[in-house]
Short mmCIF file of C-alpha atoms in Angstrom, two decimals:
data_model
loop_
_atom_site.label_atom_id
_atom_site.label_comp_id
_atom_site.label_asym_id
_atom_site.label_seq_id
_atom_site.Cartn_x
_atom_site.Cartn_y
_atom_site.Cartn_z
CA SER X 4 -18.22 -7.15 1.60
CA GLN X 5 -15.75 -6.32 -0.95
CA THR X 6 -12.92 -8.64 -2.05
CA ILE X 7 -9.97 -8.40 -4.35
CA HIS X 8 -8.45 -11.33 -6.29
CA GLN X 9 -5.17 -11.24 -7.84
CA TRP X 10 -3.43 -14.02 -9.88
CA PRO X 11 -1.16 -15.81 -10.18
CA ALA X 12 0.44 -15.86 -6.87
CA THR X 13 3.87 -16.47 -8.08
CA LEU X 14 5.37 -16.55 -11.54
CA VAL X 15 8.69 -17.30 -13.05
CA GLN X 16 9.38 -16.02 -16.45
CA PRO X 17 12.47 -15.79 -18.82
CA VAL X 18 13.72 -12.52 -19.82
CA GLY X 19 12.16 -11.22 -23.00
CA SER X 20 8.85 -13.11 -22.45
CA PRO X 21 5.45 -11.45 -22.32
CA LEU X 22 3.48 -10.85 -19.01
CA SER X 23 -0.10 -10.59 -18.04
CA LEU X 24 -1.28 -10.18 -14.38
CA GLU X 25 -4.91 -9.88 -13.58
CA CYS X 26 -6.87 -8.33 -10.71
CA THR X 27 -10.51 -8.28 -10.09
CA VAL X 28 -12.62 -6.66 -7.28
CA GLU X 29 -16.00 -7.78 -6.14
CA GLY X 30 -18.60 -6.28 -4.03
CA THR X 31 -18.18 -2.57 -5.22
CA SER X 32 -18.66 -0.53 -8.35
CA ASN X 33 -16.55 2.26 -9.88
CA PRO X 34 -13.52 1.69 -7.68
CA ASN X 35 -10.19 3.41 -8.23
CA LEU X 36 -7.67 0.60 -9.06
CA TYR X 37 -3.97 0.70 -8.67
CA TRP X 38 -0.87 -1.35 -9.59
CA TYR X 39 2.25 -1.16 -7.32
CA ARG X 40 5.50 -2.96 -7.36
CA GLN X 41 7.60 -3.57 -4.20
CA ALA X 42 11.27 -4.62 -4.90
CA ALA X 43 12.87 -6.75 -2.24
CA GLY X 44 13.34 -4.73 1.01
CA ARG X 45 12.03 -1.62 -0.68
CA GLY X 46 8.99 0.44 -0.33
CA LEU X 47 5.86 0.45 -2.55
CA GLN X 48 6.13 2.14 -6.06
CA LEU X 49 3.01 3.15 -7.72
CA LEU X 50 2.92 2.09 -11.26
CA PHE X 51 -0.47 2.83 -12.66
CA TYR X 52 -3.75 3.83 -11.49
CA SER X 53 -7.35 4.11 -13.01
CA VAL X 54 -10.44 5.96 -12.07
CA GLY X 55 -12.63 4.27 -14.64
CA ILE X 56 -12.92 2.00 -17.49
CA GLY X 57 -10.24 2.56 -20.19
CA GLN X 58 -8.76 5.37 -18.06
CA ILE X 59 -5.12 4.65 -17.33
CA SER X 60 -2.54 6.92 -15.78
CA SER X 61 1.15 5.95 -15.52
CA GLU X 62 3.37 7.22 -12.71
CA VAL X 63 6.78 5.96 -13.87
CA PRO X 64 8.19 5.29 -17.42
CA GLN X 65 8.87 1.50 -17.95
CA ASN X 66 8.14 -1.31 -20.23
CA LEU X 67 4.89 -2.21 -18.47
CA SER X 68 1.42 -1.20 -19.45
CA ALA X 69 -2.00 -1.43 -17.86
CA SER X 70 -5.56 -1.82 -19.05
CA ARG X 71 -9.09 -1.67 -17.57
CA PRO X 72 -11.39 -3.47 -19.93
CA GLN X 73 -14.19 -3.75 -17.29
CA ASP X 74 -15.16 -1.68 -14.37
CA ARG X 75 -13.63 -4.16 -11.74
CA GLN X 76 -10.92 -5.63 -13.73
CA PHE X 77 -7.34 -4.36 -13.94
CA ILE X 78 -4.46 -5.99 -15.94
CA LEU X 79 -0.86 -5.39 -15.93
CA SER X 80 1.11 -6.37 -19.04
CA SER X 81 4.44 -6.50 -20.71
CA LYS X 82 5.54 -7.38 -24.15
CA LYS X 83 9.00 -8.27 -23.21
CA LEU X 84 10.14 -8.66 -19.50
CA LEU X 85 13.45 -7.28 -18.17
CA LEU X 86 15.43 -8.49 -15.24
CA SER X 87 14.67 -5.43 -13.53
CA ASP X 88 10.98 -6.24 -13.61
CA SER X 89 11.26 -8.79 -10.87
CA GLY X 90 9.37 -7.93 -7.78
CA PHE X 91 6.12 -8.26 -5.91
CA TYR X 92 3.26 -6.82 -7.69
CA LEU X 93 0.39 -5.62 -5.90
CA CYS X 94 -3.19 -4.54 -6.98
CA ALA X 95 -5.19 -2.29 -4.81
CA TRP X 96 -8.62 -0.73 -4.81
CA ASP X 97 -10.42 2.11 -3.01
CA ARG X 98 -14.03 3.39 -3.24
CA GLY X 99 -13.30 6.23 -5.63
CA ARG X 100 -15.54 8.71 -4.12
CA GLY X 101 -13.75 12.02 -3.59
CA GLY X 102 -10.25 10.86 -2.34
CA ASN X 103 -9.34 10.34 1.29
CA GLN X 104 -10.21 6.64 0.96
CA PRO X 105 -8.03 3.92 2.24
CA GLN X 106 -6.71 1.47 -0.27
CA HIS X 107 -7.00 -2.29 0.14
CA PHE X 108 -4.53 -4.63 -1.33
CA GLY X 109 -4.75 -8.04 -3.14
CA ASP X 110 -2.48 -10.76 -2.00
CA GLY X 111 0.16 -10.01 -4.69
CA THR X 112 2.05 -11.69 -7.35
CA ARG X 113 5.69 -12.48 -6.79
CA LEU X 114 7.43 -12.39 -10.17
CA SER X 115 10.85 -13.65 -10.67
CA ILE X 116 12.63 -13.07 -14.02
CA LEU X 117 15.33 -15.51 -14.97
CA GLN L 26 13.63 15.31 1.75
CA LYS L 27 11.50 12.19 1.32
CA GLU L 28 7.81 12.83 1.11
CA VAL L 29 7.15 10.38 3.89
CA GLU L 30 9.78 9.36 6.23
CA GLN L 31 9.96 6.44 8.72
CA ASN L 32 12.70 5.11 10.87
CA SER L 33 13.47 1.76 9.14
CA GLY L 34 14.19 0.18 12.43
CA PRO L 35 14.37 -2.63 13.29
CA LEU L 36 12.42 -1.56 16.46
CA SER L 37 12.63 -4.30 19.12
CA VAL L 38 10.26 -4.28 22.08
CA PRO L 39 9.53 -6.94 24.68
CA GLU L 40 6.21 -8.69 24.82
CA GLY L 41 3.59 -6.57 26.73
CA ALA L 42 5.35 -3.27 26.04
CA ILE L 43 4.12 -0.29 24.18
CA ALA L 44 5.54 -0.13 20.60
CA SER L 45 5.87 3.47 19.22
CA LEU L 46 6.05 3.97 15.40
CA ASN L 47 6.70 7.45 13.89
CA CYS L 48 6.21 8.94 10.57
CA THR L 49 6.76 12.52 9.25
CA TYR L 50 5.49 13.93 5.87
CA SER L 51 6.41 16.97 3.93
CA ASP L 52 3.28 17.84 1.98
CA ARG L 53 1.28 20.36 4.21
CA VAL L 54 -1.90 19.88 2.16
CA SER L 55 -2.13 16.15 3.14
CA GLN L 56 -5.52 15.27 4.44
CA SER L 57 -5.67 11.51 5.17
CA PHE L 58 -3.17 9.23 6.86
CA PHE L 59 -2.95 5.37 7.05
CA TRP L 60 -1.11 2.77 8.82
CA TYR L 61 -0.63 -0.60 7.20
CA ARG L 62 0.82 -3.77 8.57
CA GLN L 63 2.90 -6.04 6.26
CA TYR L 64 4.03 -9.42 7.29
CA SER L 65 7.01 -11.00 5.60
CA GLY L 66 6.05 -12.13 2.14
CA LYS L 67 2.53 -10.80 2.44
CA SER L 68 0.57 -7.95 1.11
CA PRO L 69 -0.07 -4.75 3.21
CA GLU L 70 -3.11 -4.76 5.59
CA LEU L 71 -4.81 -1.61 6.49
CA ILE L 72 -4.85 -1.25 10.39
CA MET L 73 -5.64 2.38 11.02
CA SER L 74 -7.02 5.54 9.25
CA ILE L 75 -6.84 8.96 10.73
CA TYR L 76 -8.08 12.27 9.22
CA SER L 77 -8.09 14.94 12.00
CA ASN L 78 -5.67 16.10 14.74
CA GLY L 79 -5.57 14.08 17.83
CA ASP L 80 -5.80 10.42 18.82
CA LYS L 81 -7.83 7.63 17.27
CA GLU L 82 -7.99 4.35 19.28
CA ASP L 83 -8.98 0.82 17.89
CA GLY L 84 -8.28 -1.81 20.26
CA ARG L 85 -4.58 -2.08 21.15
CA PHE L 86 -3.80 0.34 18.43
CA THR L 87 -3.66 4.19 18.74
CA ALA L 88 -2.97 6.55 15.80
CA GLN L 89 -1.88 10.12 16.63
CA LEU L 90 -1.98 13.06 14.11
CA ASN L 91 -0.45 16.48 14.42
CA LYS L 92 -0.80 18.31 11.17
CA ALA L 93 1.10 21.36 12.51
CA SER L 94 4.14 19.28 13.12
CA GLN L 95 3.38 17.20 10.02
CA TYR L 96 3.66 14.09 12.13
CA VAL L 97 1.75 10.81 12.63
CA SER L 98 2.33 8.03 14.92
CA LEU L 99 1.11 4.62 15.81
CA LEU L 100 1.06 3.15 19.28
CA ILE L 101 0.68 -0.51 19.78
CA ARG L 102 -0.11 -1.43 23.47
CA ASP L 103 0.49 -4.73 25.05
CA SER L 104 2.58 -5.81 22.14
CA GLN L 105 2.55 -9.39 21.10
CA PRO L 106 5.06 -11.58 18.94
CA SER L 107 2.28 -11.71 16.31
CA ASP L 108 2.75 -7.85 15.83
CA SER L 109 6.24 -8.42 14.54
CA ALA L 110 5.90 -7.00 11.02
CA THR L 111 6.84 -4.11 8.92
CA TYR L 112 4.58 -1.03 9.45
CA LEU L 113 3.97 1.33 6.52
CA CYS L 114 2.79 4.79 6.95
CA ALA L 115 0.80 6.30 3.91
CA VAL L 116 -0.24 9.77 3.19
CA ASN L 117 -3.06 11.13 0.82
CA ARG L 118 -3.23 14.61 -0.59
CA GLY L 119 -7.02 14.19 -0.95
CA THR L 120 -7.29 14.35 -4.70
CA SER L 121 -10.12 12.83 -6.58
CA TYR L 122 -8.06 9.58 -6.94
CA GLY L 123 -6.47 8.20 -3.72
CA LYS L 124 -2.93 8.59 -4.59
CA LEU L 125 -0.97 7.27 -1.56
CA THR L 126 2.49 8.05 -0.98
CA PHE L 127 4.16 5.40 1.36
CA GLY L 128 7.09 5.59 3.56
CA GLN L 129 9.75 2.87 3.52
CA GLY L 130 8.28 1.08 6.52
CA THR L 131 9.51 0.38 10.12
CA ILE L 132 10.46 -3.19 10.96
CA LEU L 133 9.03 -4.05 14.30
CA THR L 134 10.10 -7.16 16.43
CA VAL L 135 8.37 -8.14 19.52
CA HIS L 136 10.41 -10.66 21.52
CA PRO L 137 8.88 -13.09 24.13
#
C-alpha cells in the first residue's frame, strides 16, 4: 500500500529565517506531487505541483520554492520567511496516470512564524 | 463566481439523522469529483470519489452527481458524533496532472 510521510509536524520559525519541509511517498512510482497551504479557517491553496523529477509548476507568486530531487521526494523551501507564510502545509500525491485520480494527503506541517 | 462553492455552515444535525452536504461547480468540463473529510487540526481524508451522473454508495455515505446542473452532494446516513468535521468538495478538470479545485468546506456538527 502507498504511504506519504511529511515532516516536521510542527515548526516555529522567526521572520527572515529559512525553511525546508520534506515529503516522501512510498509504495508507488511516478506520482504527481503537490504542496498546499491552508490558512486558519480557510480553504486549501495549491502552491506547487510536480509531474516528474525536476519538473515544478508554481500556482501562485510567493517567496516559496519547491524541488523534486527524486521521484518520490518533494521539498518546499524558503530563503526568508514572512509572517504571512504561517499556515498548515500539506503535501499530497496521486497516481499520475491521466488525471481524474484522487489526491491523498500527508499529515501536514503546522508552521508558525514569530 | 467561485469555481467550487459550498455552504460554509455550520450544519447541525441530531445523531441518527441524515446529513446532506451540497457543492456546485462552475467549470462544465469537470470530470471527477471528490469529497474529503477534515477533522479539526488534521489533514483532509478522502471519503468518496464520483465520476459519472447518479448515485454512488459506500457504507453510510452516498455521493450524488448531476453534471447538467453542475451539482454534487454527499449524504451521510445515521450520522454519528464522530462525523463532526469539515467536509471539502473537490473538482478535477481531468488534465494530465490532477489539479483539484477545492471548495471552502462545510462544517458539520452531529449532536447526541
